[in-house]
Coordinates of C-alpha atoms and ligand atoms in Angstrom, one line a residue:
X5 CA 98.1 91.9 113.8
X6 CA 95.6 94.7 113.0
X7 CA 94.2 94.9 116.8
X8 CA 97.3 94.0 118.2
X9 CA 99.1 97.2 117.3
X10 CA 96.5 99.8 117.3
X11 CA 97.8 102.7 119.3
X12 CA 96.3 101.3 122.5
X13 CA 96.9 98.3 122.2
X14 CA 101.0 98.9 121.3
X15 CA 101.1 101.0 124.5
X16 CA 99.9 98.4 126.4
X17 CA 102.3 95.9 125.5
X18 CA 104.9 98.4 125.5
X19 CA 103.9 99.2 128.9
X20 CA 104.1 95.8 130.3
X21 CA 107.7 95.2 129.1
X22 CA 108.6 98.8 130.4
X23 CA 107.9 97.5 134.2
X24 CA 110.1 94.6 133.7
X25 CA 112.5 96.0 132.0
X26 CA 112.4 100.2 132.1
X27 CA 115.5 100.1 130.8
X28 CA 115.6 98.0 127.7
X29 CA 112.2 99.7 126.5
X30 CA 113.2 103.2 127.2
X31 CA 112.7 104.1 123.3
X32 CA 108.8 104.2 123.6
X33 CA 107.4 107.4 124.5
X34 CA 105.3 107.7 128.0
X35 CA 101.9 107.3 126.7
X36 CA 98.3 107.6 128.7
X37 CA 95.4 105.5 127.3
X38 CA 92.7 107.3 127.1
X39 CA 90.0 108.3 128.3
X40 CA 90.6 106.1 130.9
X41 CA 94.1 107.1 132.0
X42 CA 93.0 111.1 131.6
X43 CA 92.7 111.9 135.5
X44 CA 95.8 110.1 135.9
X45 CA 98.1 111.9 133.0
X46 CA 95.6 115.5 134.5
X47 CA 97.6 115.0 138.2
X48 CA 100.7 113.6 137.2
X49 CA 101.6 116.9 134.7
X50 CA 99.7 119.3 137.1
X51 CA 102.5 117.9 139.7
X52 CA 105.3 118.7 137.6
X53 CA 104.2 121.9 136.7
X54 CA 104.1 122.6 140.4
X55 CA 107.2 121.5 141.2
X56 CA 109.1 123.1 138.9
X57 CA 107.5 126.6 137.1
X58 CA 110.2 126.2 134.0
X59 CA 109.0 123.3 133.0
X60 CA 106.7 122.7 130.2
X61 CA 106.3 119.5 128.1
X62 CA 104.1 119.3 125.2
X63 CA 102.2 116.1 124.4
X64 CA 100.9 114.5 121.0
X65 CA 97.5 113.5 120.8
X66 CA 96.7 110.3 118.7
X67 CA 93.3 108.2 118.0
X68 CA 93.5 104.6 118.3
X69 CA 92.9 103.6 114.9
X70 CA 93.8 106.2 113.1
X71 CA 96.7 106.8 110.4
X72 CA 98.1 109.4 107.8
X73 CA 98.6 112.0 110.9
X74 CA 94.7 111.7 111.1
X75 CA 93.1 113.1 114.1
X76 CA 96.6 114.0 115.8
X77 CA 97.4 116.8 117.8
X78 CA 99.3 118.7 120.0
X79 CA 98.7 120.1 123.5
X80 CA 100.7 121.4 126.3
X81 CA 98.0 121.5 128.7
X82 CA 95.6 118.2 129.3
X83 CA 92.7 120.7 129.1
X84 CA 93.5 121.3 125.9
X85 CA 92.4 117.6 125.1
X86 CA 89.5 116.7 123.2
X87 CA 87.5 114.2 125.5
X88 CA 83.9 113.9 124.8
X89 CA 82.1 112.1 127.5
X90 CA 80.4 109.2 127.8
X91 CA 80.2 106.9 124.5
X92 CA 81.5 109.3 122.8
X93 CA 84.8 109.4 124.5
X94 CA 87.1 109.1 122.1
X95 CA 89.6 106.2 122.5
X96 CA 93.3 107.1 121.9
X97 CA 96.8 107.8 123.5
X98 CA 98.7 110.8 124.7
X99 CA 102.5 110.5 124.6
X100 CA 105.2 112.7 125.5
X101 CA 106.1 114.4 122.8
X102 CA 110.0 114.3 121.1
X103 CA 110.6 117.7 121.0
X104 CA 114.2 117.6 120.9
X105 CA 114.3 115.3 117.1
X106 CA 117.6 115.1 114.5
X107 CA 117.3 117.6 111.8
X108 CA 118.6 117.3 108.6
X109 CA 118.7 120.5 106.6
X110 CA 116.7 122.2 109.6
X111 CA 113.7 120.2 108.8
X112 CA 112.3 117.1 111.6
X113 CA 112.3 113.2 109.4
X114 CA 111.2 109.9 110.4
X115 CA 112.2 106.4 109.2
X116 CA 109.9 104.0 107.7
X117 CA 111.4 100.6 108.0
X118 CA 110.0 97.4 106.5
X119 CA 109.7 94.6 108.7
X120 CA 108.9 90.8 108.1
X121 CA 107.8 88.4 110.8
X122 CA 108.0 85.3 109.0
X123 CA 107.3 83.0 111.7
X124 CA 105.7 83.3 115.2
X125 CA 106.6 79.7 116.8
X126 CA 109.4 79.8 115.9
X127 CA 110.2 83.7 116.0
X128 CA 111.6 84.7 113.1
X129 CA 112.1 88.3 112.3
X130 CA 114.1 90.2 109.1
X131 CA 114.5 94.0 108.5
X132 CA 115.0 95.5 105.4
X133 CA 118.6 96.8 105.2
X134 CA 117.3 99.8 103.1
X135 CA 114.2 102.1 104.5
X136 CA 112.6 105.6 103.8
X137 CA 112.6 108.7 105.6
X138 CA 110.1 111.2 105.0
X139 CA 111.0 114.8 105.9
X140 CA 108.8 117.7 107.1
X141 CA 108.7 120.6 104.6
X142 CA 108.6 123.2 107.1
X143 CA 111.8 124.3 109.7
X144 CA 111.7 123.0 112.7
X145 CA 111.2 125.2 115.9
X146 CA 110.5 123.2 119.3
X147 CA 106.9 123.8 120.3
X148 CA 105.3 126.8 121.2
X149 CA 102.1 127.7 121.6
X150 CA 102.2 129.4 118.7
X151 CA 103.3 126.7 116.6
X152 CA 101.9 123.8 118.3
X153 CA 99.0 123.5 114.8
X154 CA 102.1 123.9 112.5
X155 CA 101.4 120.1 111.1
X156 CA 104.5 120.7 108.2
X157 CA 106.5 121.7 110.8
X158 CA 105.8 118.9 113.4
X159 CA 104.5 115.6 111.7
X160 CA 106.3 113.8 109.0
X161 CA 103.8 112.0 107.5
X162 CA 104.0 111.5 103.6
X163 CA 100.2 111.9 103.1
X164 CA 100.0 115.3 104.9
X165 CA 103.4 117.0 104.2
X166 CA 102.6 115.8 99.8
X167 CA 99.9 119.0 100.1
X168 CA 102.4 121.4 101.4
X169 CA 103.5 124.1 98.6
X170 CA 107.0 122.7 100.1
X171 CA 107.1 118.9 99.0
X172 CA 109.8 118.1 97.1
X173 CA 109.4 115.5 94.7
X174 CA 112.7 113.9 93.6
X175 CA 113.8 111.1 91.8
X176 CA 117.2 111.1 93.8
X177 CA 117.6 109.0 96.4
X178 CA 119.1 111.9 98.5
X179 CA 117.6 115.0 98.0
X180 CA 113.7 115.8 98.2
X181 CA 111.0 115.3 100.8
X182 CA 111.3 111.3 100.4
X183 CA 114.6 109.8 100.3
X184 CA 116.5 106.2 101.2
X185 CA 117.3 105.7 104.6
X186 CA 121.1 104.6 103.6
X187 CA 121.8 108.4 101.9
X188 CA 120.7 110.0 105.4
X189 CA 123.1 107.7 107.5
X190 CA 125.7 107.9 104.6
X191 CA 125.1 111.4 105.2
X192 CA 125.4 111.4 109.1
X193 CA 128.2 109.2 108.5
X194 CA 130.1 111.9 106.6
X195 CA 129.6 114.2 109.8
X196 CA 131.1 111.8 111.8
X197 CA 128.2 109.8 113.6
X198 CA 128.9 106.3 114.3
X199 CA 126.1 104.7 112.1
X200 CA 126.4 101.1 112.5
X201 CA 125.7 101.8 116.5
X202 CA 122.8 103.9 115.3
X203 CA 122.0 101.0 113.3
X204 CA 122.6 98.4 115.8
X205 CA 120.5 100.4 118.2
X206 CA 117.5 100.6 115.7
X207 CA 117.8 96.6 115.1
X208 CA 117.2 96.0 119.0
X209 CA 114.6 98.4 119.0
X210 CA 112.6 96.2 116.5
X211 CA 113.2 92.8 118.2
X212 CA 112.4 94.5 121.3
X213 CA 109.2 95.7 120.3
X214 CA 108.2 92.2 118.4
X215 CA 108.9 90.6 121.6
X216 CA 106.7 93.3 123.4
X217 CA 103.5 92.4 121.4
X218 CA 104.4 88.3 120.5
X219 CA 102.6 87.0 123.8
X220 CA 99.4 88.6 122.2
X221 CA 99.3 87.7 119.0
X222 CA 100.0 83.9 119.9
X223 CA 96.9 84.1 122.2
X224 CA 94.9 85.2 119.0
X225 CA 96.8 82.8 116.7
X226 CA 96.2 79.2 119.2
X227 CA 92.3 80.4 119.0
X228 CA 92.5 80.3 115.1
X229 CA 94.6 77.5 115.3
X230 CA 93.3 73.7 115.6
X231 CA 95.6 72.7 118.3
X232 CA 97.9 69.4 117.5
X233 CA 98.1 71.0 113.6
X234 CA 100.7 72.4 111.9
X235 CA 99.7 76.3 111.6
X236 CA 99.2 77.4 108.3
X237 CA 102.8 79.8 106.5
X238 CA 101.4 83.3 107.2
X239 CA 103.4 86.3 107.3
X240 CA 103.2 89.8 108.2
X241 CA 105.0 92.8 106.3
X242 CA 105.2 95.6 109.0
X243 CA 106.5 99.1 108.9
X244 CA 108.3 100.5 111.6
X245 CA 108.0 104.6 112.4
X246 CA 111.0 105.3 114.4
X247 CA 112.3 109.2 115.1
X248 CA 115.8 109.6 115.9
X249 CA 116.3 112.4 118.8
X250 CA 118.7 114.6 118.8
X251 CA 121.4 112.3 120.2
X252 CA 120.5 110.2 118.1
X253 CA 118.8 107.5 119.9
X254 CA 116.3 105.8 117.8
X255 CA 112.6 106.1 119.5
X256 CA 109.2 104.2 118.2
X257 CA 106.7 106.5 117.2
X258 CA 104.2 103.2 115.8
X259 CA 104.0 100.0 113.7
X260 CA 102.0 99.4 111.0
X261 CA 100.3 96.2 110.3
X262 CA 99.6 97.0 106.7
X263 CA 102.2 99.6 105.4
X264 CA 101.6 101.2 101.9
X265 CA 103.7 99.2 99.3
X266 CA 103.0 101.8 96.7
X267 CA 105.4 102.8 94.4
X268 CA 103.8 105.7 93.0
X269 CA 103.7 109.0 94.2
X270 CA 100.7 111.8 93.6
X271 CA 101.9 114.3 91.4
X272 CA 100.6 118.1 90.4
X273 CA 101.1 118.0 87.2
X274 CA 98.9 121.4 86.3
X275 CA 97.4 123.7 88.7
X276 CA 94.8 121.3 90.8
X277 CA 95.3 118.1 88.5
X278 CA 97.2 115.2 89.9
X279 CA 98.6 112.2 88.3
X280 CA 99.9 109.2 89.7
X281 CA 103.8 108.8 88.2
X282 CA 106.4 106.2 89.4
X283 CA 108.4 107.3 92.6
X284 CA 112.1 105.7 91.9
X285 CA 113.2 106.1 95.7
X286 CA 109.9 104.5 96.7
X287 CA 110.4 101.3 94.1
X288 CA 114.1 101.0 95.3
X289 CA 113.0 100.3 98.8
X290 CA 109.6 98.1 98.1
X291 CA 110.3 96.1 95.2
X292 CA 112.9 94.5 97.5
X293 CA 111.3 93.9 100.4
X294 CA 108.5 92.2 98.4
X295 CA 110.6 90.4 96.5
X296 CA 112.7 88.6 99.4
X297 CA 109.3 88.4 101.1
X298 CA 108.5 85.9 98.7
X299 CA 111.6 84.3 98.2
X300 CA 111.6 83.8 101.7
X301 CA 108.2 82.5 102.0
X302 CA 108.1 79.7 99.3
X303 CA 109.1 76.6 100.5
X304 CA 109.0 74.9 96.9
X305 CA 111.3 77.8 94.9
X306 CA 114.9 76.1 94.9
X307 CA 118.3 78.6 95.9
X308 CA 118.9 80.5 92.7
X309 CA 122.3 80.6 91.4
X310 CA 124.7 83.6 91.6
X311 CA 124.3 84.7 88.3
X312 CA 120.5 84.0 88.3
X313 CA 120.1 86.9 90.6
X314 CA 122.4 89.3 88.4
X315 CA 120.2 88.0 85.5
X316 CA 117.1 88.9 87.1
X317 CA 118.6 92.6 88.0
X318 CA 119.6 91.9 92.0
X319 CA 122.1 93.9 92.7
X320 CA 124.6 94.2 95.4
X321 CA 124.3 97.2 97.3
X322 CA 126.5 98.8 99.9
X323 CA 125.6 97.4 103.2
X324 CA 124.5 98.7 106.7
X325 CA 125.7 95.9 108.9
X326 CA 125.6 95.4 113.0
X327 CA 128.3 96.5 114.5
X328 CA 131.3 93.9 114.5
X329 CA 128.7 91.5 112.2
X330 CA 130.8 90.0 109.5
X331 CA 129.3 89.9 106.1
X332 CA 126.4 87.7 105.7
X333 CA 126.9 84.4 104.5
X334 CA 125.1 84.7 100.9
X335 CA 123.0 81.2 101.7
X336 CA 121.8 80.3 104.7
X337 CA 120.8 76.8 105.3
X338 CA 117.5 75.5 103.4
X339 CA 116.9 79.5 103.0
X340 CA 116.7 81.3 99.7
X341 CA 119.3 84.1 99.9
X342 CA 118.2 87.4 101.3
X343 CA 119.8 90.3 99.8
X344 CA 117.5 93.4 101.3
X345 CA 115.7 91.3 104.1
X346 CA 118.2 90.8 106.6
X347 CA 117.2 88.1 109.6
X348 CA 117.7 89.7 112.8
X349 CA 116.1 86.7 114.9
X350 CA 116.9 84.3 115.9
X351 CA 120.5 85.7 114.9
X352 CA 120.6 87.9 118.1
X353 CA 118.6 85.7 120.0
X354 CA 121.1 85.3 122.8
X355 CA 121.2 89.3 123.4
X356 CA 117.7 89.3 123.7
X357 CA 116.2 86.0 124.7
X358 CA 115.5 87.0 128.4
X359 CA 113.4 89.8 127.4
X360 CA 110.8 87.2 126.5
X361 CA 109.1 86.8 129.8
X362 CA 106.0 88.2 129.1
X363 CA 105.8 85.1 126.6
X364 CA 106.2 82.9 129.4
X365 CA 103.2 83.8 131.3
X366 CA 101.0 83.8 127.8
X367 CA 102.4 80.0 127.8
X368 CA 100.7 79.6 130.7
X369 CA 97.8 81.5 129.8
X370 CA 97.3 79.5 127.1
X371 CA 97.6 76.8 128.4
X372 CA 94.7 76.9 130.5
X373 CA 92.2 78.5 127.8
X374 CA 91.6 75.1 127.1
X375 CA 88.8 75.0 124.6
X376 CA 89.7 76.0 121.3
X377 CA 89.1 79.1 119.6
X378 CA 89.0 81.1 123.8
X379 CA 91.0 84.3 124.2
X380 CA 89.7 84.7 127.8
X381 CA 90.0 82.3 131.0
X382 CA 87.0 82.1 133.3
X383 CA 87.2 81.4 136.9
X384 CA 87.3 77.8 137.2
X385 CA 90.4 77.8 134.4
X386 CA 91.5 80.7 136.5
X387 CA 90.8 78.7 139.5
X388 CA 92.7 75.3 138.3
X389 CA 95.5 77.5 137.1
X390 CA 96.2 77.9 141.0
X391 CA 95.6 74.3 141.7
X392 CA 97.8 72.7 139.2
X393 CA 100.7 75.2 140.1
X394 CA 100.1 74.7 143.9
X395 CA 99.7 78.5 144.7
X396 CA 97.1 79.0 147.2
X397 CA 97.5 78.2 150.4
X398 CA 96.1 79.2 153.5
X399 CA 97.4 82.6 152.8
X400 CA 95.7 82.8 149.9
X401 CA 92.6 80.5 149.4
X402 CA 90.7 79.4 146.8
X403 CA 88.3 82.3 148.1
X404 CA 91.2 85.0 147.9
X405 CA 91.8 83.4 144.1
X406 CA 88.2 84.4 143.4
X407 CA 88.1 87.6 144.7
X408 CA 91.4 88.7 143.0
X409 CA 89.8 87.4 139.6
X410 CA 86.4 89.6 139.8
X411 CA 88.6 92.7 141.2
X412 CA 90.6 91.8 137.5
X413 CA 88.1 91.2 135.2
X414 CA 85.8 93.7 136.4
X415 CA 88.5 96.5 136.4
X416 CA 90.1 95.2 132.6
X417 CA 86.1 94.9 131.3
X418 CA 85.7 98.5 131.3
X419 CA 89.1 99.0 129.8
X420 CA 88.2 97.1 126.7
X421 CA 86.4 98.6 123.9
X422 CA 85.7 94.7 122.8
X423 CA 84.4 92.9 125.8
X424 CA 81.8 90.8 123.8
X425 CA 83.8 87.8 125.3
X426 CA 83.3 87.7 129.0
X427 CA 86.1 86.5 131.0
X428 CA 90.4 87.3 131.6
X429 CA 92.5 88.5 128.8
X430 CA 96.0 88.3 128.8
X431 CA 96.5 91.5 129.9
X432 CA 94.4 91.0 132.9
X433 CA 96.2 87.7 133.4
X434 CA 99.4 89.3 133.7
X435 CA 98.7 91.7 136.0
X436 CA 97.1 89.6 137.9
X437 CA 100.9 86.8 137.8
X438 CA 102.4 90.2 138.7
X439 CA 100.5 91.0 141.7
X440 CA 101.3 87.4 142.7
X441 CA 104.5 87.3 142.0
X442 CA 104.6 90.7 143.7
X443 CA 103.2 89.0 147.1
X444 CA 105.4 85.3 146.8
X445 CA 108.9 87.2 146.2
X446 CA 108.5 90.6 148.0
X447 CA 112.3 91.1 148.2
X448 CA 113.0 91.0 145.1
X449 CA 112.2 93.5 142.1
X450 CA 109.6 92.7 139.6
X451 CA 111.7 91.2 137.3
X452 CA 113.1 89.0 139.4
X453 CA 109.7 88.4 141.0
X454 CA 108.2 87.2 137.8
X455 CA 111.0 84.9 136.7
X456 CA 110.7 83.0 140.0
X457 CA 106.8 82.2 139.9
X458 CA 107.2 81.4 136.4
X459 CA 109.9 79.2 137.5
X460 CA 108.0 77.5 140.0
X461 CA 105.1 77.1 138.0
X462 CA 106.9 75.8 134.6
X463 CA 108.3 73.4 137.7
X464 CA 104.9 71.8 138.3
X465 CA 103.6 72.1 134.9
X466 CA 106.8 70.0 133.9
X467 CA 106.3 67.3 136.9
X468 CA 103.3 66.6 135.1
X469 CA 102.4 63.9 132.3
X470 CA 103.4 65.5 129.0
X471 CA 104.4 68.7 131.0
X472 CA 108.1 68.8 129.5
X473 CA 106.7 69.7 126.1
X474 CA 105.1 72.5 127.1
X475 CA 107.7 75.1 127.7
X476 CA 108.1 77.4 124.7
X477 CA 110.8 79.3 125.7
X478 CA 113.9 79.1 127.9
X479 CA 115.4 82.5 129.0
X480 CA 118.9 83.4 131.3
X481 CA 118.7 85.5 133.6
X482 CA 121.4 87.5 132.4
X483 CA 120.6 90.9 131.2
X484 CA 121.7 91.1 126.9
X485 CA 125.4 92.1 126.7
X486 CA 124.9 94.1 123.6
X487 CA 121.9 96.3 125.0
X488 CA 123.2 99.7 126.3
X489 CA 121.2 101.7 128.8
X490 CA 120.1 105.4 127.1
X491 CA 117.8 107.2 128.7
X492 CA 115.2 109.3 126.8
X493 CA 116.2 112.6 128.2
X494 CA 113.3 113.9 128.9
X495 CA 113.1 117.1 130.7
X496 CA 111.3 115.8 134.3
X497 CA 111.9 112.5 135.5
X498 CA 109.1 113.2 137.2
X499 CA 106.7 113.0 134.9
X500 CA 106.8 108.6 134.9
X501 CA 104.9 106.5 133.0
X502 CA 101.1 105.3 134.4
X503 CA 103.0 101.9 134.0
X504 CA 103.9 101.9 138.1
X505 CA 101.2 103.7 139.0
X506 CA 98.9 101.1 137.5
X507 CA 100.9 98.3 139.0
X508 CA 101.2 100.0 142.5
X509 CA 96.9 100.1 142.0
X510 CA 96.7 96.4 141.2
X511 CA 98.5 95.8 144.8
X512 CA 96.7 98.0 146.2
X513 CA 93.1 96.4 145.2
X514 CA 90.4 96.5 147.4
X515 CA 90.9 93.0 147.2
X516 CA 93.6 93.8 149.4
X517 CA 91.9 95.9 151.5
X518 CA 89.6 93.1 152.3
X519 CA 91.6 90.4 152.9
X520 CA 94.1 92.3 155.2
X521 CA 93.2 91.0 158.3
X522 CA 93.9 87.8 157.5
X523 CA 97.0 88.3 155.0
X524 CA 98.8 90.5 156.7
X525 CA 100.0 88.4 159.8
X526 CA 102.6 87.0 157.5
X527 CA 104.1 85.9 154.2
X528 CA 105.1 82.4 154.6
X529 CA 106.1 81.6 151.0
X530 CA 109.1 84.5 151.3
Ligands
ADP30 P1 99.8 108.0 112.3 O1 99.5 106.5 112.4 O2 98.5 108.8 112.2 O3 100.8 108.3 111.2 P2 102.0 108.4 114.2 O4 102.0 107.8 115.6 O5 102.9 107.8 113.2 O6 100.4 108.4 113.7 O7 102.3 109.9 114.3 C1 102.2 110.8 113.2 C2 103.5 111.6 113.1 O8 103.6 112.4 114.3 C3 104.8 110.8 113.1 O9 105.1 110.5 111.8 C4 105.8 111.8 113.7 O10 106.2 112.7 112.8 C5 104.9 112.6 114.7 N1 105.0 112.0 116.1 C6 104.3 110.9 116.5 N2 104.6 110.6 117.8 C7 105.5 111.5 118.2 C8 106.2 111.7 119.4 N3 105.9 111.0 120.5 N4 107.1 112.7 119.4 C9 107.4 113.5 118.3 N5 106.7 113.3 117.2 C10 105.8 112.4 117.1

């Protein structure tokens, strides 16, 4: 979980599920990997420039492992970035940068929202019905030049903004630098925002980004997992950092695989000596989430009683449901009761099942590892892949099959700062199902593309002995009801994501180039 949502790694993912679905993951800020995406974010903001003189975005720059605001920065201009060459090159993202955020008492906020996967086959997600929000303790101005260093002003991290003169610590649950997320939405709420939509919006923004980085983390969980065995009851606590903008549409700023459960806060007690005392808004949040956590995850603790939970202090607070959700039956079936962790999937799985295609082709993936403890398929797997799910023909031979996986590999092997492992990653894999699918289906858009050749290829896998078991997970076409279409406003369409851009490279590979001759006379799969 770690790896999987390092910066770079999140973008990715975010990235793939962006070209199938640009819609339904328009809450993730553009973001360039770099260094290797530099020349590419260099033109691309250059060309907006150009075309329009008024136009000036600003970008955050973030290291790839880092946390606590560390090592982040601001820049309007990509010369402003801080590449080193070489080795040295540091690894990292650049993302548009929100400059337009909600304010609350003038000052920018984030929420910091507990999240537990409790299960990966089957998905099983909860959020915590009550989060934080941690508040700048300087006014917000939209960047400038001159303010673009102003870290109080711009970043809300706790660890940074605790060392401004300006931090207020308070006990209260709504005033102060830390506070509950319910007080701020009771407090939007008293200004007349609709907060169960904003709330509904920022519950589809956390299945949709679980979904976004689940094909991953099951490749990484069959290799540790003996295959035919029951996997062993792990869970992950994550925290969500989500920003709302202006309009109030909740964005992903990052997750965090190991969020601080402390519920302390450092505090000046003298001039320059600091003390460690309890922070009240900070135990109100955790202690819950731990404490379902646990409830949740032990199979042998029998359903408590109703008075039970009043005896050991539980109590009942107001709650922040879905829109149109009815109150949540207080037992679920052969589950301890949840009374901060809320389950959000399966519970909406219908709304957002379909989104799960990227899971499909990590089936597959998988599938063909084949020897336990792989991450990466080699070129015969690669090649047998084709075979079983009859997809070269004479239009593409076993020859073309080849060249497409060197042109892969050897492109995604300079992209990864692990490559001990030689071989495809899943990344690689996908691109290279979407330049397929891209070829088989060209009338159709990517989506659609991709949810035929899986289709045909879950169609042989199935005619095969044992094949029907295989299939992890069904998806509709349809599109999720409940999902509504925002876009992030930002200032130039222009300025799109690498996300096409890499996709229109991968079809235009020198692969391609090579093999023209012979491809292009025609496409007799269409
Ligand atoms: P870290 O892991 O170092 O905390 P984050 O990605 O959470 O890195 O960024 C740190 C802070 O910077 C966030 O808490 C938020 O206040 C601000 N921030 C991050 N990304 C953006 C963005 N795209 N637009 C506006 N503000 C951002």
């Amino acid at each position: 979980m770690i790896d999987m949502l390092r910066k770079i790694n999140l973008s990715r993912a975010m990235r793939t599920t962006q070209e199938l679905f640009p819609e339904e993951y328009d809450f993730y800020p553009r973001s360039w990997i770099l260094p290797e995406e530099y020349q590419q974010f260099s033109t691309q903001i250059r060309m907006v420039k150009e075309n329009d003189a008024t136009v000036n975005p600003t970008f955050i720059v973030k290291p790839d492992g880092g946390s606590q605001g560390d090592g982040i920065y601001l820049i309007r201009d990509p010369s402003d970035l801080k590449l080193m060459a070489g080795s040295q090159a540091k690894q990292g993202v650049v993302q548009e940068y929100i400059h337009k955020p909600l304010l609350i008492d003038k000052l920018k906020f984030d929420i910091r929202l507990y999240v537990l996967i409790k299960s990966l086959e089957p998905l099983e997600i909860y959020i915590a019905k009550e989060g934080l929000t941690r508040f700048c303790t300087e006014p917000y101005q939209e960047p400038s030049q001159k303010n673009l260093s102003h870290v109080f002003m711009h970043l809300t991290n706790y660890s940074l903004n605790v060392h401004s003169g300006n931090f207020i610590h308070s006990d209260s649950q709504n005033t102060g630098s830390k506070r509950t997320l319910s007080s701020v939405l009771y407090r939007l709420a008293a200004k007349g925002v609709d907060i169960k939509r904003v709330w509904s919006d920022i519950i589809a923004l956390v299945i949709k980004t679980v979904i976004a980085v689940v094909p991953e983390l099951r490749v990484y969980y069959q290799a540790e997992i003996p295959p035919g065995k029951p996997g062993p009851t792990c869970f992950q606590i994550l925290g969500f950092d989500i920003l709302l903008m202006k309009n109030l549409k909740p964005i992903l700023l990052e997750v965090n695989s190991n969020p601080s459960m402390r519920i302390e806060h450092e505090k000046e007690v003298s001039p320059g000596v600091f003390e460690y005392v309890p922070s009240p808004v900070d135990e109100d949040v955790k202690v819950g989430v731990i404490r379902d956590t646990l409830r949740l995850m032990d199979p042998g603790l029998k359903k408590p009683s109703v008075s039970q939970l009043k005896a050991g202090g539980f109590e009942h607070k107001e709650e922040i449901s879905v829109e149109g959700e009815k109150q949540e039956k207080s037992l679920e079936e052969g589950v301890l009761p949840s009374l901060c962790l809320k389950q959000v999937y399966p519970k909406y799985s219908k709304q957002f099942n379909c989104l799960r295609l990227v899971e499909r082709i990590a089936s597959l993936f998988i599938r063909f590892l084949g020897v336990k403890g792989n991450m990466r398929l080699g070129p015969t797997a690669f090649r047998t892949f084709f075979r079983t799910c009859k997809l070269s023909n004479s239009n593409f031979t076993m020859a073309s099959v080849d060249i497409l996986y060197i042109d892969i590999t050897r492109r995604w092997s300079g992209t990864i700062s692990d490559s001990r492992e030689a071989g495809m990653g899943l990344q690689a894999f996908v691109e290279a199902f979407f330049f397929l699918a891209g070829r088989r289906f060209k009338s159709l858009v990517l989506r659609e593309q991709v949810v035929s050749l899986l289709e045909l290829c879950e169609a042989q896998l199935e005619s095969q002995p044992g094949g029907e078991d295989r299939r992890s997970v069904s998806c509709s076409r349809a599109l999720p009801r409940a999902v509504k279409t925002q876009t992030l406003g930002l200032a130039n369409p222009q300025l799109s994501s690498p996300a096409p851009q890499r996709r229109a490279a991968s079809q235009d590979y020198r692969l391609h180039q090579r093999l023209k001759p012979r491809m292009l006379r025609a496409n007799v799969e269409n």
